[in-house]
């Protein structure tokens, strides 16, 4: 993956952040900018965090996989999902970020992040909103990936999903405070 990607996209946020949000992998714009969550999913994520009263400057944001995986299609680069081996290969990176940041809580944004943080496949839609405690005591809040909201076409459904995700982020804010 690193061969085709423009660069490694490291996590971003202050040392000692109380919470680490973990996405899947950088996409097209993140690959070019070298920063996580700056493209369309990132903009939606920022807006919802803002509505929930969570300051992005105070959180650490990263991805389970640190390089953009894609299929070229003409001039476009179409994102393809990292497999379990690729997630596993990037685990040491996430572990180092955890060791340096020492957060109180993690947020797994979607199935790839949940798999990376918990070491097993997790049914995200079923377990959404739950906090799972790892063997080392770290708490992992499970929710969807914000790009899921972007893919919904019907306006009312999109708005309903946005509201649900906002509720999830408000729950994260409450968890940060305990
Ligand atoms: N999707 C992700 O999971 N991570 C990013 O950084 C951007 C989009």
CSV table of N, CA and C and ligand atoms in Angstrom, one decimal:
chain,number,residue,atom,x,y,z
A,1,UNK,N,0.8,-1.2,0.0
A,1,UNK,CA,0.0,0.0,0.0
A,1,UNK,C,0.9,1.3,0.0
A,2,UNK,N,1.9,1.2,0.8
A,2,UNK,CA,2.8,2.4,0.8
A,2,UNK,C,3.4,2.8,-0.5
A,3,UNK,N,3.6,1.8,-1.4
A,3,UNK,CA,4.2,2.0,-2.6
A,3,UNK,C,3.4,2.9,-3.5
A,4,UNK,N,2.1,2.7,-3.5
A,4,UNK,CA,1.2,3.5,-4.4
A,4,UNK,C,0.7,4.8,-3.8
A,5,UNK,N,0.7,4.9,-2.4
A,5,UNK,CA,0.2,6.1,-1.7
A,5,UNK,C,1.2,7.2,-1.9
A,6,UNK,N,0.8,8.4,-1.7
A,6,UNK,CA,1.6,9.6,-1.8
A,6,UNK,C,2.5,9.7,-0.6
A,7,UNK,N,2.0,9.4,0.6
A,7,UNK,CA,2.7,9.5,1.8
A,7,UNK,C,2.0,8.8,2.9
A,8,UNK,N,2.7,8.6,4.0
A,8,UNK,CA,2.1,8.1,5.2
A,8,UNK,C,1.2,9.2,5.9
A,9,UNK,N,0.0,8.8,6.3
A,9,UNK,CA,-0.8,9.8,6.9
A,9,UNK,C,-0.8,9.4,8.4
A,10,UNK,N,-0.1,10.2,9.2
A,10,UNK,CA,0.0,10.0,10.6
A,10,UNK,C,-1.2,10.5,11.3
A,11,UNK,N,-1.4,10.1,12.6
A,11,UNK,CA,-2.5,10.7,13.4
A,11,UNK,C,-2.1,12.1,13.7
A,12,UNK,N,-3.1,12.8,14.3
A,12,UNK,CA,-2.9,14.2,14.6
A,12,UNK,C,-3.7,14.6,15.8
A,13,UNK,N,-3.0,15.3,16.7
A,13,UNK,CA,-3.7,15.8,17.9
A,13,UNK,C,-2.7,16.0,19.0
A,14,UNK,N,-3.1,16.6,20.1
A,14,UNK,CA,-2.2,16.9,21.2
A,14,UNK,C,-1.8,15.7,22.0
A,15,UNK,N,-0.6,15.8,22.5
A,15,UNK,CA,-0.1,14.7,23.5
A,15,UNK,C,-1.0,14.8,24.7
A,16,UNK,N,-1.4,13.7,25.2
A,16,UNK,CA,-2.3,13.7,26.4
A,16,UNK,C,-3.8,13.9,26.1
A,17,UNK,N,-4.1,13.8,24.8
A,17,UNK,CA,-5.6,14.0,24.4
A,17,UNK,C,-6.4,12.9,25.2
A,18,UNK,N,-7.6,13.3,25.6
A,18,UNK,CA,-8.4,12.4,26.4
A,18,UNK,C,-9.0,11.3,25.6
A,19,UNK,N,-9.1,11.6,24.3
A,19,UNK,CA,-9.8,10.6,23.4
A,19,UNK,C,-9.1,10.5,22.1
A,20,UNK,N,-9.0,9.2,21.6
A,20,UNK,CA,-8.5,9.0,20.3
A,20,UNK,C,-9.7,8.5,19.4
A,21,UNK,N,-9.9,9.1,18.3
A,21,UNK,CA,-10.9,8.7,17.3
A,21,UNK,C,-10.1,7.9,16.2
A,22,UNK,N,-10.5,6.7,15.9
A,22,UNK,CA,-9.8,5.9,14.9
A,22,UNK,C,-10.8,5.7,13.7
A,23,UNK,N,-10.3,6.1,12.5
A,23,UNK,CA,-11.1,5.8,11.3
A,23,UNK,C,-10.5,4.6,10.6
A,24,UNK,N,-10.8,4.5,9.3
A,24,UNK,CA,-10.3,3.3,8.6
A,24,UNK,C,-8.9,3.5,7.9
A,25,UNK,N,-8.9,4.4,7.0
A,25,UNK,CA,-7.6,4.7,6.2
A,25,UNK,C,-7.8,6.1,5.6
A,26,UNK,N,-6.6,6.7,5.3
A,26,UNK,CA,-6.7,8.0,4.6
A,26,UNK,C,-7.4,7.8,3.2
A,27,UNK,N,-8.1,8.7,2.8
A,27,UNK,CA,-8.7,8.6,1.4
A,27,UNK,C,-7.9,9.6,0.5
A,28,UNK,N,-8.5,9.9,-0.7
A,28,UNK,CA,-7.8,10.7,-1.7
A,28,UNK,C,-7.2,12.0,-1.1
A,29,UNK,N,-8.1,12.8,-0.5
A,29,UNK,CA,-7.6,14.1,-0.1
A,29,UNK,C,-6.6,14.0,1.1
A,30,UNK,N,-6.8,13.0,2.0
A,30,UNK,CA,-5.9,12.9,3.1
A,30,UNK,C,-4.6,12.4,2.6
A,31,UNK,N,-4.6,11.6,1.6
A,31,UNK,CA,-3.3,11.1,1.0
A,31,UNK,C,-2.5,12.2,0.4
A,32,UNK,N,-3.2,13.2,-0.2
A,32,UNK,CA,-2.5,14.3,-0.8
A,32,UNK,C,-2.1,15.3,0.3
A,33,UNK,N,-2.9,15.5,1.3
A,33,UNK,CA,-2.6,16.6,2.3
A,33,UNK,C,-1.7,16.0,3.4
A,34,UNK,N,-1.6,14.7,3.6
A,34,UNK,CA,-0.8,14.1,4.6
A,34,UNK,C,-1.4,14.3,6.0
A,35,UNK,N,-2.8,14.6,6.0
A,35,UNK,CA,-3.5,14.7,7.3
A,35,UNK,C,-4.7,13.9,7.3
A,36,UNK,N,-5.1,13.4,8.5
A,36,UNK,CA,-6.3,12.6,8.6
A,36,UNK,C,-7.6,13.4,8.6
A,37,UNK,N,-8.6,12.8,8.0
A,37,UNK,CA,-10.0,13.4,8.0
A,37,UNK,C,-10.0,14.9,7.6
A,38,UNK,N,-9.5,15.2,6.4
A,38,UNK,CA,-9.6,16.5,5.9
A,38,UNK,C,-10.5,16.6,4.6
A,39,UNK,N,-10.9,15.4,4.1
A,39,UNK,CA,-11.8,15.4,2.9
A,39,UNK,C,-13.3,15.5,3.3
A,40,UNK,N,-14.2,15.0,2.4
A,40,UNK,CA,-15.6,15.2,2.6
A,40,UNK,C,-16.1,14.5,3.9
A,41,UNK,N,-15.6,13.3,4.2
A,41,UNK,CA,-16.0,12.6,5.5
A,41,UNK,C,-15.5,13.4,6.7
A,42,UNK,N,-14.2,14.0,6.5
A,42,UNK,CA,-13.6,14.7,7.6
A,42,UNK,C,-14.4,16.0,7.9
A,43,UNK,N,-14.9,16.7,6.8
A,43,UNK,CA,-15.6,17.9,7.0
A,43,UNK,C,-16.9,17.7,7.7
A,44,UNK,N,-17.6,16.6,7.3
A,44,UNK,CA,-18.8,16.2,8.0
A,44,UNK,C,-18.6,15.9,9.5
A,45,UNK,N,-17.5,15.1,9.7
A,45,UNK,CA,-17.1,14.7,11.0
A,45,UNK,C,-16.8,16.0,11.9
A,46,UNK,N,-16.1,16.9,11.4
A,46,UNK,CA,-15.8,18.2,12.1
A,46,UNK,C,-17.1,18.9,12.5
A,47,UNK,N,-18.0,19.0,11.5
A,47,UNK,CA,-19.2,19.8,11.7
A,47,UNK,C,-20.0,19.1,12.9
A,48,UNK,N,-20.1,17.8,12.9
A,48,UNK,CA,-20.9,17.1,13.9
A,48,UNK,C,-20.2,17.2,15.2
A,49,UNK,N,-18.8,17.1,15.2
A,49,UNK,CA,-18.1,17.2,16.5
A,49,UNK,C,-18.4,18.6,17.1
A,50,UNK,N,-18.4,19.6,16.2
A,50,UNK,CA,-18.6,21.0,16.6
A,50,UNK,C,-20.0,21.1,17.3
A,51,UNK,N,-21.0,20.5,16.6
A,51,UNK,CA,-22.4,20.5,17.1
A,51,UNK,C,-22.5,19.8,18.5
A,52,UNK,N,-21.6,18.8,18.7
A,52,UNK,CA,-21.7,18.0,19.9
A,52,UNK,C,-20.9,18.7,21.0
A,53,UNK,N,-20.2,19.8,20.6
A,53,UNK,CA,-19.4,20.5,21.6
A,53,UNK,C,-18.0,19.9,21.9
A,54,UNK,N,-17.5,19.1,20.9
A,54,UNK,CA,-16.2,18.5,21.1
A,54,UNK,C,-15.2,19.3,20.2
A,55,UNK,N,-14.2,19.7,20.9
A,55,UNK,CA,-13.2,20.6,20.2
A,55,UNK,C,-12.1,19.7,19.5
A,56,UNK,N,-12.1,19.8,18.1
A,56,UNK,CA,-11.1,18.9,17.4
A,56,UNK,C,-9.7,19.1,17.8
A,57,UNK,N,-9.4,20.3,18.2
A,57,UNK,CA,-8.0,20.6,18.7
A,57,UNK,C,-7.6,19.9,19.9
A,58,UNK,N,-8.6,19.4,20.7
A,58,UNK,CA,-8.3,18.7,21.9
A,58,UNK,C,-8.3,17.2,21.8
A,59,UNK,N,-8.6,16.7,20.6
A,59,UNK,CA,-8.7,15.2,20.5
A,59,UNK,C,-7.6,14.7,19.5
A,60,UNK,N,-7.4,13.4,19.6
A,60,UNK,CA,-6.4,12.8,18.6
A,60,UNK,C,-7.2,12.0,17.6
A,61,UNK,N,-6.9,12.3,16.3
A,61,UNK,CA,-7.6,11.6,15.2
A,61,UNK,C,-6.6,10.8,14.4
A,62,UNK,N,-6.9,9.6,14.2
A,62,UNK,CA,-6.0,8.7,13.4
A,62,UNK,C,-6.8,7.7,12.6
A,63,UNK,N,-6.0,6.8,12.0
A,63,UNK,CA,-6.7,5.7,11.2
A,63,UNK,C,-6.1,4.4,11.5
A,64,UNK,N,-6.8,3.3,11.3
A,64,UNK,CA,-6.3,2.0,11.6
A,64,UNK,C,-5.2,1.7,10.6
A,65,UNK,N,-5.3,2.2,9.4
A,65,UNK,CA,-4.3,1.9,8.3
A,65,UNK,C,-3.8,3.3,7.9
A,66,UNK,N,-2.5,3.4,7.7
A,66,UNK,CA,-1.8,4.7,7.5
A,66,UNK,C,-1.6,5.1,6.1
A,67,UNK,N,-1.9,4.2,5.1
A,67,UNK,CA,-1.8,4.6,3.7
A,67,UNK,C,-3.1,4.4,3.0
A,68,UNK,N,-3.2,5.2,1.9
A,68,UNK,CA,-4.4,5.1,1.1
A,68,UNK,C,-4.3,3.9,0.1
A,69,UNK,N,-5.4,3.1,0.2
A,69,UNK,CA,-5.4,1.9,-0.7
A,69,UNK,C,-6.5,2.2,-1.7
A,70,UNK,N,-6.1,2.1,-3.0
A,70,UNK,CA,-7.1,2.5,-4.0
A,70,UNK,C,-6.8,1.7,-5.3
A,71,UNK,N,-7.9,1.7,-6.2
A,71,UNK,CA,-7.8,1.2,-7.5
A,71,UNK,C,-7.8,2.4,-8.5
A,72,UNK,N,-6.9,2.5,-9.4
A,72,UNK,CA,-7.0,3.6,-10.4
A,72,UNK,C,-8.1,3.3,-11.4
A,73,UNK,N,-8.9,4.3,-11.6
A,73,UNK,CA,-10.0,4.2,-12.6
A,73,UNK,C,-10.0,5.5,-13.5
A,74,UNK,N,-9.3,5.4,-14.6
A,74,UNK,CA,-9.1,6.7,-15.4
A,74,UNK,C,-8.2,7.6,-14.5
A,75,UNK,N,-8.6,8.8,-14.4
A,75,UNK,CA,-7.9,9.8,-13.6
A,75,UNK,C,-8.2,9.7,-12.1
A,76,UNK,N,-9.3,8.9,-11.8
A,76,UNK,CA,-9.7,8.9,-10.4
A,76,UNK,C,-9.1,7.7,-9.6
A,77,UNK,N,-9.0,7.9,-8.3
A,77,UNK,CA,-8.5,6.8,-7.5
A,77,UNK,C,-9.6,6.4,-6.6
A,78,UNK,N,-10.1,5.1,-6.8
A,78,UNK,CA,-11.3,4.7,-6.0
A,78,UNK,C,-10.8,3.9,-4.8
A,79,UNK,N,-11.2,4.3,-3.6
A,79,UNK,CA,-10.8,3.7,-2.3
A,79,UNK,C,-11.1,2.2,-2.3
A,80,UNK,N,-10.2,1.4,-1.9
A,80,UNK,CA,-10.6,0.0,-1.6
A,80,UNK,C,-10.3,-0.4,-0.2
A,81,UNK,N,-11.1,-1.2,0.3
A,81,UNK,CA,-11.1,-1.5,1.8
A,81,UNK,C,-9.9,-2.3,2.2
A,82,UNK,N,-9.2,-1.9,3.2
A,82,UNK,CA,-8.0,-2.7,3.7
A,82,UNK,C,-8.4,-4.0,4.2
A,83,UNK,N,-7.6,-5.1,4.0
A,83,UNK,CA,-8.0,-6.4,4.5
A,83,UNK,C,-7.4,-6.6,5.9
A,84,UNK,N,-7.8,-7.7,6.5
A,84,UNK,CA,-7.4,-7.9,7.9
A,84,UNK,C,-5.9,-7.9,8.1
A,85,UNK,N,-5.2,-8.5,7.1
A,85,UNK,CA,-3.7,-8.5,7.2
A,85,UNK,C,-3.1,-7.1,7.2
A,86,UNK,N,-3.7,-6.2,6.4
A,86,UNK,CA,-3.2,-4.8,6.3
A,86,UNK,C,-3.5,-4.1,7.6
A,87,UNK,N,-4.7,-4.4,8.1
A,87,UNK,CA,-5.0,-3.7,9.4
A,87,UNK,C,-4.0,-4.2,10.5
A,88,UNK,N,-3.8,-5.5,10.5
A,88,UNK,CA,-2.8,-6.1,11.5
A,88,UNK,C,-1.4,-5.5,11.3
A,89,UNK,N,-1.0,-5.3,10.0
A,89,UNK,CA,0.3,-4.8,9.8
A,89,UNK,C,0.5,-3.4,10.3
A,90,UNK,N,-0.6,-2.6,10.4
A,90,UNK,CA,-0.5,-1.2,10.9
A,90,UNK,C,-0.7,-1.2,12.4
A,91,UNK,N,-1.0,-2.3,13.1
A,91,UNK,CA,-1.4,-2.3,14.5
A,91,UNK,C,-0.3,-1.7,15.4
A,92,UNK,N,1.0,-2.0,15.1
A,92,UNK,CA,2.1,-1.5,16.0
A,92,UNK,C,2.1,0.1,16.0
A,93,UNK,N,1.7,0.6,14.8
A,93,UNK,CA,1.6,2.1,14.7
A,93,UNK,C,0.6,2.7,15.7
A,94,UNK,N,-0.6,2.1,15.6
A,94,UNK,CA,-1.7,2.5,16.5
A,94,UNK,C,-1.3,2.3,18.0
A,95,UNK,N,-0.6,1.2,18.3
A,95,UNK,CA,-0.2,0.9,19.6
A,95,UNK,C,0.8,2.0,20.1
A,96,UNK,N,1.7,2.5,19.2
A,96,UNK,CA,2.6,3.5,19.6
A,96,UNK,C,1.9,4.8,19.8
A,97,UNK,N,0.9,5.1,19.0
A,97,UNK,CA,0.1,6.3,19.2
A,97,UNK,C,-0.7,6.3,20.6
A,98,UNK,N,-1.2,5.1,20.9
A,98,UNK,CA,-1.9,4.9,22.2
A,98,UNK,C,-0.9,5.2,23.3
A,99,UNK,N,0.3,4.6,23.2
A,99,UNK,CA,1.3,4.7,24.2
A,99,UNK,C,1.7,6.1,24.5
A,100,UNK,N,1.8,6.9,23.4
A,100,UNK,CA,2.2,8.3,23.5
A,100,UNK,C,1.1,9.2,24.0
A,101,UNK,N,-0.1,8.9,23.6
A,101,UNK,CA,-1.2,9.8,23.9
A,101,UNK,C,-1.9,9.4,25.3
A,102,UNK,N,-1.9,8.1,25.6
A,102,UNK,CA,-2.6,7.6,26.8
A,102,UNK,C,-4.0,8.2,27.0
A,103,UNK,N,-4.9,7.9,26.1
A,103,UNK,CA,-6.2,8.4,26.2
A,103,UNK,C,-7.1,7.7,27.2
A,104,UNK,N,-8.2,8.3,27.6
A,104,UNK,CA,-9.1,7.7,28.5
A,104,UNK,C,-10.1,6.8,27.8
A,105,UNK,N,-10.3,7.2,26.5
A,105,UNK,CA,-11.3,6.5,25.8
A,105,UNK,C,-11.0,6.5,24.3
A,106,UNK,N,-11.4,5.4,23.6
A,106,UNK,CA,-11.2,5.4,22.1
A,106,UNK,C,-12.6,5.4,21.5
A,107,UNK,N,-12.6,6.0,20.3
A,107,UNK,CA,-13.9,5.9,19.5
A,107,UNK,C,-13.5,5.1,18.2
A,108,UNK,N,-14.1,4.0,18.0
A,108,UNK,CA,-13.9,3.2,16.8
A,108,UNK,C,-15.0,3.7,15.8
A,109,UNK,N,-14.5,4.4,14.7
A,109,UNK,CA,-15.4,4.8,13.7
A,109,UNK,C,-15.5,3.8,12.6
A,110,UNK,N,-16.5,2.9,12.7
A,110,UNK,CA,-16.7,1.8,11.8
A,110,UNK,C,-15.9,0.5,12.1
A,111,UNK,N,-16.2,-0.5,11.2
A,111,UNK,CA,-15.8,-1.9,11.4
A,111,UNK,C,-14.3,-2.0,11.4
A,112,UNK,N,-13.6,-1.4,10.5
A,112,UNK,CA,-12.1,-1.6,10.4
A,112,UNK,C,-11.4,-1.1,11.7
A,113,UNK,N,-11.9,0.1,12.2
A,113,UNK,CA,-11.3,0.6,13.4
A,113,UNK,C,-11.6,-0.3,14.6
A,114,UNK,N,-12.9,-0.8,14.6
A,114,UNK,CA,-13.2,-1.7,15.7
A,114,UNK,C,-12.4,-3.0,15.7
A,115,UNK,N,-12.2,-3.5,14.5
A,115,UNK,CA,-11.4,-4.7,14.3
A,115,UNK,C,-9.9,-4.4,14.8
A,116,UNK,N,-9.4,-3.3,14.5
A,116,UNK,CA,-8.0,-2.9,14.9
A,116,UNK,C,-7.9,-2.8,16.4
A,117,UNK,N,-8.9,-2.1,17.0
A,117,UNK,CA,-8.8,-1.8,18.4
A,117,UNK,C,-9.1,-3.0,19.3
A,118,UNK,N,-10.0,-3.9,18.8
A,118,UNK,CA,-10.5,-5.0,19.6
A,118,UNK,C,-9.8,-6.4,19.2
A,119,UNK,N,-9.1,-6.3,18.0
A,119,UNK,CA,-8.5,-7.6,17.6
A,119,UNK,C,-9.4,-8.6,17.0
A,120,UNK,N,-10.7,-8.2,16.8
A,120,UNK,CA,-11.6,-9.2,16.2
A,120,UNK,C,-12.7,-8.4,15.4
A,121,UNK,N,-13.4,-9.2,14.6
A,121,UNK,CA,-14.5,-8.5,13.8
A,121,UNK,C,-15.7,-8.2,14.8
A,122,UNK,N,-16.2,-7.0,14.6
A,122,UNK,CA,-17.3,-6.6,15.5
A,122,UNK,C,-18.5,-6.2,14.7
A,123,UNK,N,-19.7,-6.6,15.0
A,123,UNK,CA,-20.9,-6.2,14.3
A,123,UNK,C,-21.3,-4.8,14.7
A,124,UNK,N,-20.8,-3.8,13.9
A,124,UNK,CA,-20.9,-2.4,14.3
A,124,UNK,C,-22.4,-1.9,14.5
A,125,UNK,N,-23.2,-2.2,13.5
A,125,UNK,CA,-24.6,-1.7,13.6
A,125,UNK,C,-25.3,-2.2,14.9
A,126,UNK,N,-25.0,-3.5,15.2
A,126,UNK,CA,-25.6,-4.1,16.4
A,126,UNK,C,-25.0,-3.5,17.7
A,127,UNK,N,-23.7,-3.2,17.7
A,127,UNK,CA,-23.0,-2.8,19.0
A,127,UNK,C,-22.8,-1.3,19.1
A,128,UNK,N,-23.3,-0.6,18.1
A,128,UNK,CA,-23.2,0.9,18.1
A,128,UNK,C,-23.7,1.5,19.4
A,129,UNK,N,-22.9,2.4,19.9
A,129,UNK,CA,-23.3,3.1,21.2
A,129,UNK,C,-22.8,2.3,22.4
A,130,UNK,N,-22.3,1.1,22.3
A,130,UNK,CA,-21.7,0.4,23.4
A,130,UNK,C,-20.3,0.7,23.7
A,131,UNK,N,-19.9,0.6,25.0
A,131,UNK,CA,-18.5,0.8,25.3
A,131,UNK,C,-18.0,-0.6,25.7
A,132,UNK,N,-16.9,-1.0,25.0
A,132,UNK,CA,-16.3,-2.3,25.3
A,132,UNK,C,-15.0,-2.1,26.0
A,133,UNK,N,-14.8,-2.8,27.1
A,133,UNK,CA,-13.6,-2.7,27.8
A,133,UNK,C,-12.6,-3.7,27.4
A,134,UNK,N,-11.4,-3.3,26.9
A,134,UNK,CA,-10.4,-4.2,26.5
A,134,UNK,C,-9.7,-4.9,27.7
A,135,UNK,N,-8.9,-5.9,27.5
A,135,UNK,CA,-8.2,-6.6,28.6
A,135,UNK,C,-7.3,-5.6,29.4
A,136,UNK,N,-6.8,-4.6,28.7
A,136,UNK,CA,-5.9,-3.7,29.3
A,136,UNK,C,-6.6,-2.5,30.0
A,137,UNK,N,-8.0,-2.6,30.0
A,137,UNK,CA,-8.8,-1.6,30.7
A,137,UNK,C,-9.2,-0.5,29.8
A,138,UNK,N,-8.6,-0.3,28.6
A,138,UNK,CA,-9.0,0.8,27.8
A,138,UNK,C,-10.4,0.6,27.3
A,139,UNK,N,-11.2,1.7,27.2
A,139,UNK,CA,-12.6,1.6,26.8
A,139,UNK,C,-12.7,2.0,25.3
A,140,UNK,N,-13.5,1.3,24.6
A,140,UNK,CA,-13.7,1.5,23.2
A,140,UNK,C,-15.2,1.7,22.9
A,141,UNK,N,-15.5,3.0,22.4
A,141,UNK,CA,-16.9,3.3,22.1
A,141,UNK,C,-17.1,2.9,20.6
A,142,UNK,N,-18.1,2.2,20.3
A,142,UNK,CA,-18.4,1.7,18.9
A,142,UNK,C,-19.4,2.6,18.2
A,143,UNK,N,-19.0,3.1,17.1
A,143,UNK,CA,-20.0,3.8,16.2
A,143,UNK,C,-19.7,3.6,14.8
A,144,UNK,N,-20.5,4.2,13.9
A,144,UNK,CA,-20.3,4.0,12.5
A,144,UNK,C,-19.2,5.0,12.0
A,145,UNK,N,-18.8,4.8,10.7
A,145,UNK,CA,-17.9,5.7,10.1
A,145,UNK,C,-18.7,6.8,9.5
A,146,UNK,N,-18.2,8.1,9.6
A,146,UNK,CA,-19.0,9.2,9.1
A,146,UNK,C,-19.3,9.1,7.6
A,147,UNK,N,-18.4,8.5,6.8
A,147,UNK,CA,-18.6,8.4,5.4
A,147,UNK,C,-19.9,7.6,5.0
A,148,UNK,N,-20.4,6.8,6.0
A,148,UNK,CA,-21.6,6.1,5.8
A,148,UNK,C,-22.8,7.1,5.6
A,149,UNK,N,-22.7,8.2,6.4
A,149,UNK,CA,-23.8,9.2,6.3
A,149,UNK,C,-23.7,9.9,4.9
A,150,UNK,N,-22.5,10.1,4.4
A,150,UNK,CA,-22.3,10.7,3.1
A,150,UNK,C,-22.9,9.9,2.0
A,151,UNK,N,-22.9,8.6,2.1
A,151,UNK,CA,-23.4,7.7,1.1
A,151,UNK,C,-24.9,7.5,1.0
A,152,UNK,N,-25.6,8.0,2.0
A,152,UNK,CA,-27.1,7.9,2.0
A,152,UNK,C,-27.6,8.9,1.1
A,153,UNK,N,-28.5,8.5,0.1
A,153,UNK,CA,-29.0,9.4,-0.9
A,153,UNK,C,-30.2,10.1,-0.5
A,154,UNK,N,-31.1,9.4,0.2
A,154,UNK,CA,-32.4,10.0,0.6
A,154,UNK,C,-32.2,11.1,1.7
A,155,UNK,N,-32.7,12.3,1.5
A,155,UNK,CA,-32.4,13.4,2.4
A,155,UNK,C,-32.9,13.2,3.8
A,156,UNK,N,-34.1,12.6,4.0
A,156,UNK,CA,-34.6,12.4,5.3
A,156,UNK,C,-33.8,11.4,6.0
A,157,UNK,N,-33.5,10.3,5.3
A,157,UNK,CA,-32.7,9.2,6.0
A,157,UNK,C,-31.3,9.8,6.3
A,158,UNK,N,-30.7,10.6,5.5
A,158,UNK,CA,-29.4,11.2,5.7
A,158,UNK,C,-29.4,12.0,7.0
A,159,UNK,N,-30.5,12.8,7.1
A,159,UNK,CA,-30.6,13.7,8.2
A,159,UNK,C,-30.8,12.9,9.5
A,160,UNK,N,-31.6,11.8,9.4
A,160,UNK,CA,-31.8,11.0,10.6
A,160,UNK,C,-30.5,10.3,11.1
A,161,UNK,N,-29.7,9.9,10.1
A,161,UNK,CA,-28.5,9.2,10.4
A,161,UNK,C,-27.5,10.3,11.0
A,162,UNK,N,-27.5,11.5,10.5
A,162,UNK,CA,-26.6,12.5,11.0
A,162,UNK,C,-27.0,12.8,12.5
A,163,UNK,N,-28.3,12.8,12.7
A,163,UNK,CA,-28.7,13.1,14.1
A,163,UNK,C,-28.3,12.0,15.1
A,164,UNK,N,-28.4,10.7,14.6
A,164,UNK,CA,-27.9,9.6,15.4
A,164,UNK,C,-26.5,9.7,15.7
A,165,UNK,N,-25.7,10.1,14.7
A,165,UNK,CA,-24.2,10.2,14.9
A,165,UNK,C,-23.9,11.3,15.8
A,166,UNK,N,-24.7,12.4,15.8
A,166,UNK,CA,-24.6,13.5,16.7
A,166,UNK,C,-24.8,13.0,18.1
A,167,UNK,N,-25.8,12.2,18.3
A,167,UNK,CA,-26.1,11.7,19.6
A,167,UNK,C,-24.9,10.8,20.1
A,168,UNK,N,-24.3,10.1,19.2
A,168,UNK,CA,-23.1,9.3,19.6
A,168,UNK,C,-22.0,10.2,20.0
A,169,UNK,N,-21.8,11.3,19.3
A,169,UNK,CA,-20.7,12.2,19.7
A,169,UNK,C,-21.0,12.9,21.0
A,170,UNK,N,-22.2,13.1,21.3
A,170,UNK,CA,-22.6,13.7,22.6
A,170,UNK,C,-22.3,12.7,23.7
A,171,UNK,N,-22.5,11.5,23.4
A,171,UNK,CA,-22.3,10.4,24.4
A,171,UNK,C,-20.7,10.3,24.6
A,172,UNK,N,-20.0,10.5,23.5
A,172,UNK,CA,-18.5,10.5,23.7
A,172,UNK,C,-18.1,11.6,24.6
A,173,UNK,N,-18.7,12.8,24.4
A,173,UNK,CA,-18.3,13.9,25.2
A,173,UNK,C,-18.6,13.6,26.7
A,174,UNK,N,-19.7,13.0,26.9
A,174,UNK,CA,-20.0,12.6,28.3
A,174,UNK,C,-19.0,11.6,28.9
A,175,UNK,N,-18.6,10.7,28.0
A,175,UNK,CA,-17.6,9.7,28.5
A,175,UNK,C,-16.2,10.3,28.7
A,176,UNK,N,-15.9,11.4,28.0
A,176,UNK,CA,-14.6,12.1,28.2
A,176,UNK,C,-14.6,12.7,29.5
A,177,UNK,N,-15.7,13.1,30.1
A,177,UNK,CA,-15.8,13.8,31.3
A,177,UNK,C,-15.7,12.9,32.5
A,178,UNK,N,-15.8,11.5,32.3
A,178,UNK,CA,-15.8,10.7,33.5
A,178,UNK,C,-14.4,9.9,33.7
B,1,LIG,N1,-11.9,8.1,6.1
B,1,LIG,C1,-11.1,7.6,7.1
B,1,LIG,O1,-11.4,6.6,7.7
B,1,LIG,N2,-10.1,8.3,7.4
B,1,LIG,C2,-9.7,9.4,6.9
B,1,LIG,O2,-8.7,10.0,7.3
B,1,LIG,C3,-10.5,9.9,5.9
B,1,LIG,C4,-11.6,9.2,5.5
